Amino acid sequence: MTIYIGREASKLWKRVCAETSTEIQLLVENWKYILAGLIFQYIHGLAARGVHYIHRPGPVLQDAGFFLLPELGQERAYLSETVFTFIFVSFVLWTLHPFFVKSKKIYTVLIWCRVLAFLVACQTLRIFTFYSTQLPGPNYHCREGSKLATLPRPDNVFEVLLINFPQGVLYGCGDLIFSSHMIFSLVFIRTYNKYGTRRWIKQFYWMLAVIQSLLIIAARKHYSVDVVVAWYTVNLVVFFVDKKLPELPDRSSGSILLPLSGKDKDSWTKEENHKLLNGNSAELADWRPRNQINGKIMEDANTVHADATVNGV
């Protein structure tokens, strides 16, 4: 038993090391997109903090969702956050599964480049929307009489830039249309729906999205319009942005595309130039298929077999 555990632990460690090496190479090539996406998350938080300064509490607006769904109350307002946290954490863990699971379909770095692109597009629309019209917040800390409903004028610019994390994020007001929680949830769910492999998890995720929508309204954290607009806006944005982005390579078959190394490119250039001088045509290809077996990159099996036959082996 001990020998088996040790053997499996050794295989897992080799898998983690091989995947880490691959992901680091991808991160070196795509770090600008990752960094830009993370910086925009701060910009989005800064914008939400800014609109809190101009928020003016008032009577809660008439809302069909408030009429149909009973109010949860402050003591049970955590339920919507619990569902959101589960969706968030489970999706993050899924994006990390290539490091630990033998059968994999995605690259962690590339999937997060795609997710951040979706988030940036949706959050940009959200910033323009909630700055266009400020509605009186329906949440308990945003109503008339609450000390958190309005923010005093900041003493210095650093007070604004630091956005009073995490209290400033948890107790914000004014950034209503459309729901940021629904942006994250729907982007994550649509991404898993495309690249995930478990059908029951996809169905479970969509069910959680509906439950979260109802809980957000029942907890009076958003008006119904904030949730409804998020449903069709996020889905449309993800659909059109996804069409513009290059498709991710599928790792499920075990075959991946890797660029030629510098040494290979030099030898390829000399060989092809020689063919051109002799009047032979050459196929211009900067990429060639390679197979990944046990964390090692190997040339296509047919090519290796052909070379062995030529050499008389």
PDB file of C-alpha atoms in Angstrom:
ATOM      1  CA  MET A   1       0.000   0.000   0.000  1.00  0.00           C
ATOM      2  CA  THR A   2       2.819   2.368   0.933  1.00  0.00           C
ATOM      3  CA  ILE A   3       4.655   1.560  -2.308  1.00  0.00           C
ATOM      4  CA  TYR A   4       1.506   2.250  -4.344  1.00  0.00           C
ATOM      5  CA  ILE A   5       0.932   5.603  -2.618  1.00  0.00           C
ATOM      6  CA  GLY A   6       4.557   6.549  -3.180  1.00  0.00           C
ATOM      7  CA  ARG A   7       4.369   5.611  -6.849  1.00  0.00           C
ATOM      8  CA  GLU A   8       1.175   7.584  -7.402  1.00  0.00           C
ATOM      9  CA  ALA A   9       2.584  10.572  -5.510  1.00  0.00           C
ATOM     10  CA  SER A  10       5.657  10.473  -7.749  1.00  0.00           C
ATOM     11  CA  LYS A  11       3.476  10.417 -10.874  1.00  0.00           C
ATOM     12  CA  LEU A  12       1.399  13.317  -9.549  1.00  0.00           C
ATOM     13  CA  TRP A  13       4.507  15.361  -8.787  1.00  0.00           C
ATOM     14  CA  LYS A  14       5.901  14.772 -12.282  1.00  0.00           C
ATOM     15  CA  ARG A  15       2.550  15.748 -13.776  1.00  0.00           C
ATOM     16  CA  VAL A  16       2.456  18.960 -11.729  1.00  0.00           C
ATOM     17  CA  CYS A  17       6.018  19.847 -12.728  1.00  0.00           C
ATOM     18  CA  ALA A  18       5.368  19.170 -16.432  1.00  0.00           C
ATOM     19  CA  GLU A  19       2.147  21.184 -16.407  1.00  0.00           C
ATOM     20  CA  THR A  20       3.796  24.026 -14.493  1.00  0.00           C
ATOM     21  CA  SER A  21       6.530  24.236 -17.112  1.00  0.00           C
ATOM     22  CA  THR A  22       3.953  24.373 -19.910  1.00  0.00           C
ATOM     23  CA  GLU A  23       1.809  26.984 -18.158  1.00  0.00           C
ATOM     24  CA  ILE A  24       4.839  29.165 -17.400  1.00  0.00           C
ATOM     25  CA  GLN A  25       5.678  29.236 -21.103  1.00  0.00           C
ATOM     26  CA  LEU A  26       2.106  30.255 -21.894  1.00  0.00           C
ATOM     27  CA  LEU A  27       2.179  32.886 -19.142  1.00  0.00           C
ATOM     28  CA  VAL A  28       5.368  34.392 -20.575  1.00  0.00           C
ATOM     29  CA  GLU A  29       3.595  34.737 -23.934  1.00  0.00           C
ATOM     30  CA  ASN A  30       0.277  36.025 -22.537  1.00  0.00           C
ATOM     31  CA  TRP A  31       1.190  37.897 -19.349  1.00  0.00           C
ATOM     32  CA  LYS A  32       0.124  41.235 -20.840  1.00  0.00           C
ATOM     33  CA  TYR A  33      -3.466  40.025 -21.285  1.00  0.00           C
ATOM     34  CA  ILE A  34      -3.602  38.567 -17.775  1.00  0.00           C
ATOM     35  CA  LEU A  35      -2.162  41.741 -16.240  1.00  0.00           C
ATOM     36  CA  ALA A  36      -4.512  43.999 -18.205  1.00  0.00           C
ATOM     37  CA  GLY A  37      -7.506  41.941 -17.093  1.00  0.00           C
ATOM     38  CA  LEU A  38      -6.454  42.077 -13.437  1.00  0.00           C
ATOM     39  CA  ILE A  39      -5.805  45.818 -13.591  1.00  0.00           C
ATOM     40  CA  PHE A  40      -9.273  46.337 -15.021  1.00  0.00           C
ATOM     41  CA  GLN A  41     -10.742  44.481 -12.042  1.00  0.00           C
ATOM     42  CA  TYR A  42      -9.250  47.221  -9.879  1.00  0.00           C
ATOM     43  CA  ILE A  43     -10.587  49.911 -12.250  1.00  0.00           C
ATOM     44  CA  HIS A  44     -14.045  48.355 -12.007  1.00  0.00           C
ATOM     45  CA  GLY A  45     -13.830  48.372  -8.207  1.00  0.00           C
ATOM     46  CA  LEU A  46     -12.643  51.982  -8.287  1.00  0.00           C
ATOM     47  CA  ALA A  47     -15.590  52.966 -10.484  1.00  0.00           C
ATOM     48  CA  ALA A  48     -18.023  51.237  -8.125  1.00  0.00           C
ATOM     49  CA  ARG A  49     -16.448  53.056  -5.210  1.00  0.00           C
ATOM     50  CA  GLY A  50     -16.736  56.374  -7.046  1.00  0.00           C
ATOM     51  CA  VAL A  51     -20.449  56.027  -7.733  1.00  0.00           C
ATOM     52  CA  HIS A  52     -21.008  55.462  -3.997  1.00  0.00           C
ATOM     53  CA  TYR A  53     -19.900  59.060  -3.376  1.00  0.00           C
ATOM     54  CA  ILE A  54     -22.747  60.400  -5.523  1.00  0.00           C
ATOM     55  CA  HIS A  55     -25.371  57.881  -4.331  1.00  0.00           C
ATOM     56  CA  ARG A  56     -28.409  59.454  -2.716  1.00  0.00           C
ATOM     57  CA  PRO A  57     -30.680  57.154  -0.683  1.00  0.00           C
ATOM     58  CA  GLY A  58     -34.395  57.318  -1.236  1.00  0.00           C
ATOM     59  CA  PRO A  59     -37.564  55.239  -1.119  1.00  0.00           C
ATOM     60  CA  VAL A  60     -37.158  51.746  -2.529  1.00  0.00           C
ATOM     61  CA  LEU A  61     -38.601  51.632  -6.037  1.00  0.00           C
ATOM     62  CA  GLN A  62     -41.582  49.491  -6.951  1.00  0.00           C
ATOM     63  CA  ASP A  63     -40.321  46.122  -8.156  1.00  0.00           C
ATOM     64  CA  ALA A  64     -42.115  43.029  -9.422  1.00  0.00           C
ATOM     65  CA  GLY A  65     -39.487  40.745  -7.909  1.00  0.00           C
ATOM     66  CA  PHE A  66     -39.921  42.344  -4.488  1.00  0.00           C
ATOM     67  CA  PHE A  67     -43.661  41.785  -4.781  1.00  0.00           C
ATOM     68  CA  LEU A  68     -43.347  38.110  -5.777  1.00  0.00           C
ATOM     69  CA  LEU A  69     -40.419  37.027  -3.587  1.00  0.00           C
ATOM     70  CA  PRO A  70     -40.579  37.272   0.203  1.00  0.00           C
ATOM     71  CA  GLU A  71     -37.831  39.345   1.789  1.00  0.00           C
ATOM     72  CA  LEU A  72     -35.070  37.214   3.327  1.00  0.00           C
ATOM     73  CA  GLY A  73     -34.039  39.806   5.891  1.00  0.00           C
ATOM     74  CA  GLN A  74     -30.579  40.835   6.996  1.00  0.00           C
ATOM     75  CA  GLU A  75     -30.026  37.655   8.987  1.00  0.00           C
ATOM     76  CA  ARG A  76     -30.403  35.468   5.860  1.00  0.00           C
ATOM     77  CA  ALA A  77     -28.876  37.802   3.280  1.00  0.00           C
ATOM     78  CA  TYR A  78     -25.748  35.634   3.287  1.00  0.00           C
ATOM     79  CA  LEU A  79     -27.517  32.909   1.275  1.00  0.00           C
ATOM     80  CA  SER A  80     -26.934  34.588  -2.095  1.00  0.00           C
ATOM     81  CA  GLU A  81     -23.283  35.167  -1.212  1.00  0.00           C
ATOM     82  CA  THR A  82     -22.933  31.497  -0.300  1.00  0.00           C
ATOM     83  CA  VAL A  83     -24.181  30.386  -3.705  1.00  0.00           C
ATOM     84  CA  PHE A  84     -21.946  32.908  -5.464  1.00  0.00           C
ATOM     85  CA  THR A  85     -18.899  31.809  -3.460  1.00  0.00           C
ATOM     86  CA  PHE A  86     -19.536  28.181  -4.367  1.00  0.00           C
ATOM     87  CA  ILE A  87     -19.732  29.013  -8.086  1.00  0.00           C
ATOM     88  CA  PHE A  88     -16.612  31.181  -7.901  1.00  0.00           C
ATOM     89  CA  VAL A  89     -14.443  28.759  -5.927  1.00  0.00           C
ATOM     90  CA  SER A  90     -15.532  25.667  -7.865  1.00  0.00           C
ATOM     91  CA  PHE A  91     -14.787  27.352 -11.195  1.00  0.00           C
ATOM     92  CA  VAL A  92     -11.326  28.459 -10.046  1.00  0.00           C
ATOM     93  CA  LEU A  93     -10.554  24.911  -8.893  1.00  0.00           C
ATOM     94  CA  TRP A  94     -11.733  23.547 -12.251  1.00  0.00           C
ATOM     95  CA  THR A  95      -9.356  25.867 -14.121  1.00  0.00           C
ATOM     96  CA  LEU A  96      -6.507  24.425 -12.024  1.00  0.00           C
ATOM     97  CA  HIS A  97      -7.358  20.775 -12.695  1.00  0.00           C
ATOM     98  CA  PRO A  98      -4.809  20.386 -15.553  1.00  0.00           C
ATOM     99  CA  PHE A  99      -2.078  20.467 -12.913  1.00  0.00           C
ATOM    100  CA  PHE A 100      -3.398  17.375 -11.155  1.00  0.00           C
ATOM    101  CA  VAL A 101      -5.578  15.380 -13.567  1.00  0.00           C
ATOM    102  CA  LYS A 102      -4.170  13.222 -16.363  1.00  0.00           C
ATOM    103  CA  SER A 103      -7.048  13.790 -18.801  1.00  0.00           C
ATOM    104  CA  LYS A 104      -7.303  17.501 -19.533  1.00  0.00           C
ATOM    105  CA  LYS A 105      -8.918  19.701 -22.157  1.00  0.00           C
ATOM    106  CA  ILE A 106      -7.768  23.236 -21.337  1.00  0.00           C
ATOM    107  CA  TYR A 107      -4.717  25.296 -20.492  1.00  0.00           C
ATOM    108  CA  THR A 108      -5.149  27.299 -17.287  1.00  0.00           C
ATOM    109  CA  VAL A 109      -3.464  30.456 -18.591  1.00  0.00           C
ATOM    110  CA  LEU A 110      -5.384  30.469 -21.868  1.00  0.00           C
ATOM    111  CA  ILE A 111      -8.758  29.865 -20.230  1.00  0.00           C
ATOM    112  CA  TRP A 112      -8.192  32.794 -17.845  1.00  0.00           C
ATOM    113  CA  CYS A 113      -7.185  35.050 -20.739  1.00  0.00           C
ATOM    114  CA  ARG A 114     -10.553  34.259 -22.255  1.00  0.00           C
ATOM    115  CA  VAL A 115     -12.482  34.704 -18.998  1.00  0.00           C
ATOM    116  CA  LEU A 116     -10.843  38.059 -18.280  1.00  0.00           C
ATOM    117  CA  ALA A 117     -11.707  39.258 -21.783  1.00  0.00           C
ATOM    118  CA  PHE A 118     -15.368  38.422 -21.120  1.00  0.00           C
ATOM    119  CA  LEU A 119     -15.293  40.138 -17.728  1.00  0.00           C
ATOM    120  CA  VAL A 120     -13.653  43.309 -19.061  1.00  0.00           C
ATOM    121  CA  ALA A 121     -16.230  43.665 -21.858  1.00  0.00           C
ATOM    122  CA  CYS A 122     -19.175  43.152 -19.478  1.00  0.00           C
ATOM    123  CA  GLN A 123     -17.767  45.374 -16.729  1.00  0.00           C
ATOM    124  CA  THR A 124     -17.094  48.197 -19.186  1.00  0.00           C
ATOM    125  CA  LEU A 125     -20.774  48.208 -20.143  1.00  0.00           C
ATOM    126  CA  ARG A 126     -21.710  48.009 -16.475  1.00  0.00           C
ATOM    127  CA  ILE A 127     -19.638  51.089 -15.574  1.00  0.00           C
ATOM    128  CA  PHE A 128     -21.264  53.171 -18.298  1.00  0.00           C
ATOM    129  CA  THR A 129     -24.679  51.930 -17.197  1.00  0.00           C
ATOM    130  CA  PHE A 130     -24.586  52.635 -13.473  1.00  0.00           C
ATOM    131  CA  TYR A 131     -22.963  56.035 -13.997  1.00  0.00           C
ATOM    132  CA  SER A 132     -25.696  57.000 -16.462  1.00  0.00           C
ATOM    133  CA  THR A 133     -28.491  56.760 -13.892  1.00  0.00           C
ATOM    134  CA  GLN A 134     -28.156  56.357 -10.120  1.00  0.00           C
ATOM    135  CA  LEU A 135     -31.028  54.518  -8.490  1.00  0.00           C
ATOM    136  CA  PRO A 136     -31.680  54.516  -4.723  1.00  0.00           C
ATOM    137  CA  GLY A 137     -30.158  51.306  -3.415  1.00  0.00           C
ATOM    138  CA  PRO A 138     -32.585  48.652  -2.150  1.00  0.00           C
ATOM    139  CA  ASN A 139     -30.017  46.978   0.124  1.00  0.00           C
ATOM    140  CA  TYR A 140     -30.355  47.553   3.843  1.00  0.00           C
ATOM    141  CA  HIS A 141     -27.154  49.568   4.228  1.00  0.00           C
ATOM    142  CA  CYS A 142     -28.124  51.769   1.244  1.00  0.00           C
ATOM    143  CA  ARG A 143     -31.523  52.881   2.510  1.00  0.00           C
ATOM    144  CA  GLU A 144     -32.470  56.159   4.139  1.00  0.00           C
ATOM    145  CA  GLY A 145     -31.223  56.428   7.701  1.00  0.00           C
ATOM    146  CA  SER A 146     -28.208  54.164   7.215  1.00  0.00           C
ATOM    147  CA  LYS A 147     -24.788  55.693   7.888  1.00  0.00           C
ATOM    148  CA  LEU A 148     -23.312  53.656   5.021  1.00  0.00           C
ATOM    149  CA  ALA A 149     -25.812  54.927   2.441  1.00  0.00           C
ATOM    150  CA  THR A 150     -23.657  57.959   1.629  1.00  0.00           C
ATOM    151  CA  LEU A 151     -19.933  58.530   1.819  1.00  0.00           C
ATOM    152  CA  PRO A 152     -18.366  61.721   3.161  1.00  0.00           C
ATOM    153  CA  ARG A 153     -16.136  63.701   0.862  1.00  0.00           C
ATOM    154  CA  PRO A 154     -12.695  62.006   0.779  1.00  0.00           C
ATOM    155  CA  ASP A 155      -9.841  63.772   2.565  1.00  0.00           C
ATOM    156  CA  ASN A 156      -7.274  62.807  -0.058  1.00  0.00           C
ATOM    157  CA  VAL A 157      -6.937  60.921  -3.313  1.00  0.00           C
ATOM    158  CA  PHE A 158      -5.448  57.865  -1.618  1.00  0.00           C
ATOM    159  CA  GLU A 159      -8.697  57.306   0.267  1.00  0.00           C
ATOM    160  CA  VAL A 160     -10.425  56.897  -3.096  1.00  0.00           C
ATOM    161  CA  LEU A 161      -7.699  54.832  -4.746  1.00  0.00           C
ATOM    162  CA  LEU A 162      -7.538  52.330  -1.874  1.00  0.00           C
ATOM    163  CA  ILE A 163     -11.346  51.802  -2.224  1.00  0.00           C
ATOM    164  CA  ASN A 164     -11.481  50.879   1.488  1.00  0.00           C
ATOM    165  CA  PHE A 165     -11.059  47.173   0.719  1.00  0.00           C
ATOM    166  CA  PRO A 166     -12.845  44.946   1.657  1.00  0.00           C
ATOM    167  CA  GLN A 167     -15.544  47.015   3.409  1.00  0.00           C
ATOM    168  CA  GLY A 168     -15.868  49.364   0.464  1.00  0.00           C
ATOM    169  CA  VAL A 169     -16.603  46.393  -1.804  1.00  0.00           C
ATOM    170  CA  LEU A 170     -19.024  44.627   0.532  1.00  0.00           C
ATOM    171  CA  TYR A 171     -21.013  47.729   1.455  1.00  0.00           C
ATOM    172  CA  GLY A 172     -21.118  49.631  -1.799  1.00  0.00           C
ATOM    173  CA  CYS A 173     -24.163  51.539  -3.042  1.00  0.00           C
ATOM    174  CA  GLY A 174     -25.223  52.934  -6.393  1.00  0.00           C
ATOM    175  CA  ASP A 175     -23.608  50.359  -8.699  1.00  0.00           C
ATOM    176  CA  LEU A 176     -26.852  48.586  -9.481  1.00  0.00           C
ATOM    177  CA  ILE A 177     -27.478  48.081 -13.203  1.00  0.00           C
ATOM    178  CA  PHE A 178     -26.405  45.471 -13.858  1.00  0.00           C
ATOM    179  CA  SER A 179     -25.453  42.906 -11.195  1.00  0.00           C
ATOM    180  CA  SER A 180     -21.720  42.248 -10.865  1.00  0.00           C
ATOM    181  CA  HIS A 181     -22.379  38.938  -9.120  1.00  0.00           C
ATOM    182  CA  MET A 182     -24.348  37.763 -12.136  1.00  0.00           C
ATOM    183  CA  ILE A 183     -21.562  38.865 -14.483  1.00  0.00           C
ATOM    184  CA  PHE A 184     -19.028  36.633 -12.771  1.00  0.00           C
ATOM    185  CA  SER A 185     -21.418  33.717 -12.366  1.00  0.00           C
ATOM    186  CA  LEU A 186     -22.683  33.739 -15.957  1.00  0.00           C
ATOM    187  CA  VAL A 187     -19.194  34.177 -17.443  1.00  0.00           C
ATOM    188  CA  PHE A 188     -17.911  31.251 -15.386  1.00  0.00           C
ATOM    189  CA  ILE A 189     -20.902  29.066 -16.208  1.00  0.00           C
ATOM    190  CA  ARG A 190     -20.802  29.793 -19.941  1.00  0.00           C
ATOM    191  CA  THR A 191     -17.071  29.065 -20.000  1.00  0.00           C
ATOM    192  CA  TYR A 192     -17.530  25.722 -18.277  1.00  0.00           C
ATOM    193  CA  ASN A 193     -20.509  24.987 -20.495  1.00  0.00           C
ATOM    194  CA  LYS A 194     -18.191  25.231 -23.518  1.00  0.00           C
ATOM    195  CA  TYR A 195     -15.000  23.657 -22.205  1.00  0.00           C
ATOM    196  CA  GLY A 196     -16.236  21.462 -19.361  1.00  0.00           C
ATOM    197  CA  THR A 197     -16.882  17.757 -19.860  1.00  0.00           C
ATOM    198  CA  ARG A 198     -19.465  16.844 -17.197  1.00  0.00           C
ATOM    199  CA  ARG A 199     -23.016  17.327 -18.440  1.00  0.00           C
ATOM    200  CA  TRP A 200     -24.565  17.098 -14.979  1.00  0.00           C
ATOM    201  CA  ILE A 201     -22.226  19.824 -13.696  1.00  0.00           C
ATOM    202  CA  LYS A 202     -23.301  22.102 -16.562  1.00  0.00           C
ATOM    203  CA  GLN A 203     -26.951  21.562 -15.682  1.00  0.00           C
ATOM    204  CA  PHE A 204     -26.209  22.037 -11.980  1.00  0.00           C
ATOM    205  CA  TYR A 205     -24.385  25.316 -12.690  1.00  0.00           C
ATOM    206  CA  TRP A 206     -27.329  26.737 -14.646  1.00  0.00           C
ATOM    207  CA  MET A 207     -29.674  25.751 -11.839  1.00  0.00           C
ATOM    208  CA  LEU A 208     -27.410  27.565  -9.358  1.00  0.00           C
ATOM    209  CA  ALA A 209     -27.465  30.664 -11.577  1.00  0.00           C
ATOM    210  CA  VAL A 210     -31.272  30.753 -11.428  1.00  0.00           C
ATOM    211  CA  ILE A 211     -31.249  30.188  -7.655  1.00  0.00           C
ATOM    212  CA  GLN A 212     -28.661  32.930  -7.178  1.00  0.00           C
ATOM    213  CA  SER A 213     -30.767  35.345  -9.244  1.00  0.00           C
ATOM    214  CA  LEU A 214     -33.797  34.742  -7.043  1.00  0.00           C
ATOM    215  CA  LEU A 215     -31.768  34.994  -3.835  1.00  0.00           C
ATOM    216  CA  ILE A 216     -30.197  38.307  -4.898  1.00  0.00           C
ATOM    217  CA  ILE A 217     -33.647  39.792  -5.416  1.00  0.00           C
ATOM    218  CA  ALA A 218     -35.064  38.216  -2.243  1.00  0.00           C
ATOM    219  CA  ALA A 219     -32.124  39.590  -0.249  1.00  0.00           C
ATOM    220  CA  ARG A 220     -32.909  43.049  -1.736  1.00  0.00           C
ATOM    221  CA  LYS A 221     -29.322  43.451  -2.938  1.00  0.00           C
ATOM    222  CA  HIS A 222     -30.487  44.407  -6.437  1.00  0.00           C
ATOM    223  CA  TYR A 223     -33.666  45.333  -8.226  1.00  0.00           C
ATOM    224  CA  SER A 224     -35.088  42.736 -10.584  1.00  0.00           C
ATOM    225  CA  VAL A 225     -34.027  44.848 -13.572  1.00  0.00           C
ATOM    226  CA  ASP A 226     -30.386  44.550 -12.499  1.00  0.00           C
ATOM    227  CA  VAL A 227     -30.574  40.768 -12.672  1.00  0.00           C
ATOM    228  CA  VAL A 228     -32.696  40.593 -15.836  1.00  0.00           C
ATOM    229  CA  VAL A 229     -30.381  42.947 -17.746  1.00  0.00           C
ATOM    230  CA  ALA A 230     -27.374  40.908 -16.585  1.00  0.00           C
ATOM    231  CA  TRP A 231     -28.875  37.693 -17.971  1.00  0.00           C
ATOM    232  CA  TYR A 232     -29.249  38.855 -21.552  1.00  0.00           C
ATOM    233  CA  THR A 233     -26.329  41.324 -21.619  1.00  0.00           C
ATOM    234  CA  VAL A 234     -23.683  38.925 -20.329  1.00  0.00           C
ATOM    235  CA  ASN A 235     -24.847  36.091 -22.568  1.00  0.00           C
ATOM    236  CA  LEU A 236     -24.823  38.324 -25.651  1.00  0.00           C
ATOM    237  CA  VAL A 237     -21.433  39.843 -24.811  1.00  0.00           C
ATOM    238  CA  VAL A 238     -19.839  36.438 -24.215  1.00  0.00           C
ATOM    239  CA  PHE A 239     -21.356  35.116 -27.441  1.00  0.00           C
ATOM    240  CA  PHE A 240     -19.977  37.930 -29.627  1.00  0.00           C
ATOM    241  CA  VAL A 241     -16.597  38.282 -27.874  1.00  0.00           C
ATOM    242  CA  ASP A 242     -16.096  34.524 -28.080  1.00  0.00           C
ATOM    243  CA  LYS A 243     -16.563  34.745 -31.863  1.00  0.00           C
ATOM    244  CA  LYS A 244     -13.752  37.292 -32.094  1.00  0.00           C
ATOM    245  CA  LEU A 245     -11.238  35.392 -29.950  1.00  0.00           C
ATOM    246  CA  PRO A 246      -9.075  32.585 -31.380  1.00  0.00           C
ATOM    247  CA  GLU A 247     -10.293  29.133 -30.429  1.00  0.00           C
ATOM    248  CA  LEU A 248      -8.407  27.345 -27.679  1.00  0.00           C
ATOM    249  CA  PRO A 249      -6.452  24.182 -28.555  1.00  0.00           C
ATOM    250  CA  ASP A 250      -8.169  20.980 -27.447  1.00  0.00           C
ATOM    251  CA  ARG A 251      -5.944  18.809 -25.261  1.00  0.00           C
ATOM    252  CA  SER A 252      -8.391  15.932 -24.853  1.00  0.00           C
ATOM    253  CA  SER A 253      -6.890  14.024 -27.811  1.00  0.00           C
ATOM    254  CA  GLY A 254      -3.377  14.311 -26.397  1.00  0.00           C
ATOM    255  CA  SER A 255      -2.161  16.165 -29.500  1.00  0.00           C
ATOM    256  CA  ILE A 256      -1.044  19.768 -29.165  1.00  0.00           C
ATOM    257  CA  LEU A 257       0.544  22.341 -31.416  1.00  0.00           C
ATOM    258  CA  LEU A 258       3.877  23.748 -30.355  1.00  0.00           C
ATOM    259  CA  PRO A 259       6.040  26.257 -32.203  1.00  0.00           C
ATOM    260  CA  LEU A 260       9.342  25.168 -33.646  1.00  0.00           C
ATOM    261  CA  SER A 261      12.390  25.919 -31.547  1.00  0.00           C
ATOM    262  CA  GLY A 262      15.016  28.370 -32.773  1.00  0.00           C
ATOM    263  CA  LYS A 263      17.385  25.558 -33.730  1.00  0.00           C
ATOM    264  CA  ASP A 264      14.648  23.748 -35.667  1.00  0.00           C
ATOM    265  CA  LYS A 265      13.694  26.958 -37.455  1.00  0.00           C
ATOM    266  CA  ASP A 266      17.296  27.538 -38.561  1.00  0.00           C
ATOM    267  CA  SER A 267      17.707  24.015 -39.930  1.00  0.00           C
ATOM    268  CA  TRP A 268      14.274  24.188 -41.556  1.00  0.00           C
ATOM    269  CA  THR A 269      15.168  27.485 -43.257  1.00  0.00           C
ATOM    270  CA  LYS A 270      18.424  26.106 -44.698  1.00  0.00           C
ATOM    271  CA  GLU A 271      16.734  22.941 -45.936  1.00  0.00           C
ATOM    272  CA  GLU A 272      13.838  24.761 -47.560  1.00  0.00           C
ATOM    273  CA  ASN A 273      16.126  27.348 -49.164  1.00  0.00           C
ATOM    274  CA  HIS A 274      18.119  24.498 -50.691  1.00  0.00           C
ATOM    275  CA  LYS A 275      14.884  23.010 -52.087  1.00  0.00           C
ATOM    276  CA  LEU A 276      13.850  26.352 -53.540  1.00  0.00           C
ATOM    277  CA  LEU A 277      17.231  26.781 -55.274  1.00  0.00           C
ATOM    278  CA  ASN A 278      16.764  23.365 -56.897  1.00  0.00           C
ATOM    279  CA  GLY A 279      13.273  24.274 -58.117  1.00  0.00           C
ATOM    280  CA  ASN A 280      11.369  22.254 -55.514  1.00  0.00           C
ATOM    281  CA  SER A 281       8.347  23.703 -53.797  1.00  0.00           C
ATOM    282  CA  ALA A 282       8.198  23.994 -50.019  1.00  0.00           C
ATOM    283  CA  GLU A 283       5.304  24.184 -47.627  1.00  0.00           C
ATOM    284  CA  LEU A 284       5.517  27.166 -45.340  1.00  0.00           C
ATOM    285  CA  ALA A 285       4.496  25.992 -41.893  1.00  0.00           C
ATOM    286  CA  ASP A 286       5.607  27.448 -38.588  1.00  0.00           C
ATOM    287  CA  TRP A 287       3.667  24.898 -36.539  1.00  0.00           C
ATOM    288  CA  ARG A 288       3.658  21.122 -36.558  1.00  0.00           C
ATOM    289  CA  PRO A 289       1.741  18.584 -34.479  1.00  0.00           C
ATOM    290  CA  ARG A 290       3.441  16.933 -31.572  1.00  0.00           C
ATOM    291  CA  ASN A 291       2.094  14.435 -29.095  1.00  0.00           C
ATOM    292  CA  GLN A 292       2.330  14.767 -25.345  1.00  0.00           C
ATOM    293  CA  ILE A 293       2.961  11.504 -23.507  1.00  0.00           C
ATOM    294  CA  ASN A 294       3.559  11.437 -19.746  1.00  0.00           C
ATOM    295  CA  GLY A 295       4.530  15.102 -19.751  1.00  0.00           C
ATOM    296  CA  LYS A 296       7.093  14.679 -22.604  1.00  0.00           C
ATOM    297  CA  ILE A 297       6.693  16.293 -25.984  1.00  0.00           C
ATOM    298  CA  MET A 298       7.323  13.790 -28.814  1.00  0.00           C
ATOM    299  CA  GLU A 299       7.266  14.137 -32.586  1.00  0.00           C
ATOM    300  CA  ASP A 300       4.421  12.621 -34.581  1.00  0.00           C
ATOM    301  CA  ALA A 301       4.679   8.842 -34.544  1.00  0.00           C
ATOM    302  CA  ASN A 302       4.366   8.499 -38.334  1.00  0.00           C
ATOM    303  CA  THR A 303       7.269  10.869 -38.910  1.00  0.00           C
ATOM    304  CA  VAL A 304       9.495   8.992 -36.488  1.00  0.00           C
ATOM    305  CA  HIS A 305       8.589   5.685 -38.141  1.00  0.00           C
ATOM    306  CA  ALA A 306       9.355   7.069 -41.572  1.00  0.00           C
ATOM    307  CA  ASP A 307      12.751   8.338 -40.450  1.00  0.00           C
ATOM    308  CA  ALA A 308      13.542   4.982 -38.925  1.00  0.00           C
ATOM    309  CA  THR A 309      12.645   3.223 -42.195  1.00  0.00           C
ATOM    310  CA  VAL A 310      14.900   5.503 -44.228  1.00  0.00           C
ATOM    311  CA  ASN A 311      17.809   4.785 -41.914  1.00  0.00           C
ATOM    312  CA  GLY A 312      17.260   1.057 -42.335  1.00  0.00           C
ATOM    313  CA  VAL A 313      16.136   0.407 -38.802  1.00  0.00           C
TER     314      VAL A 313
END
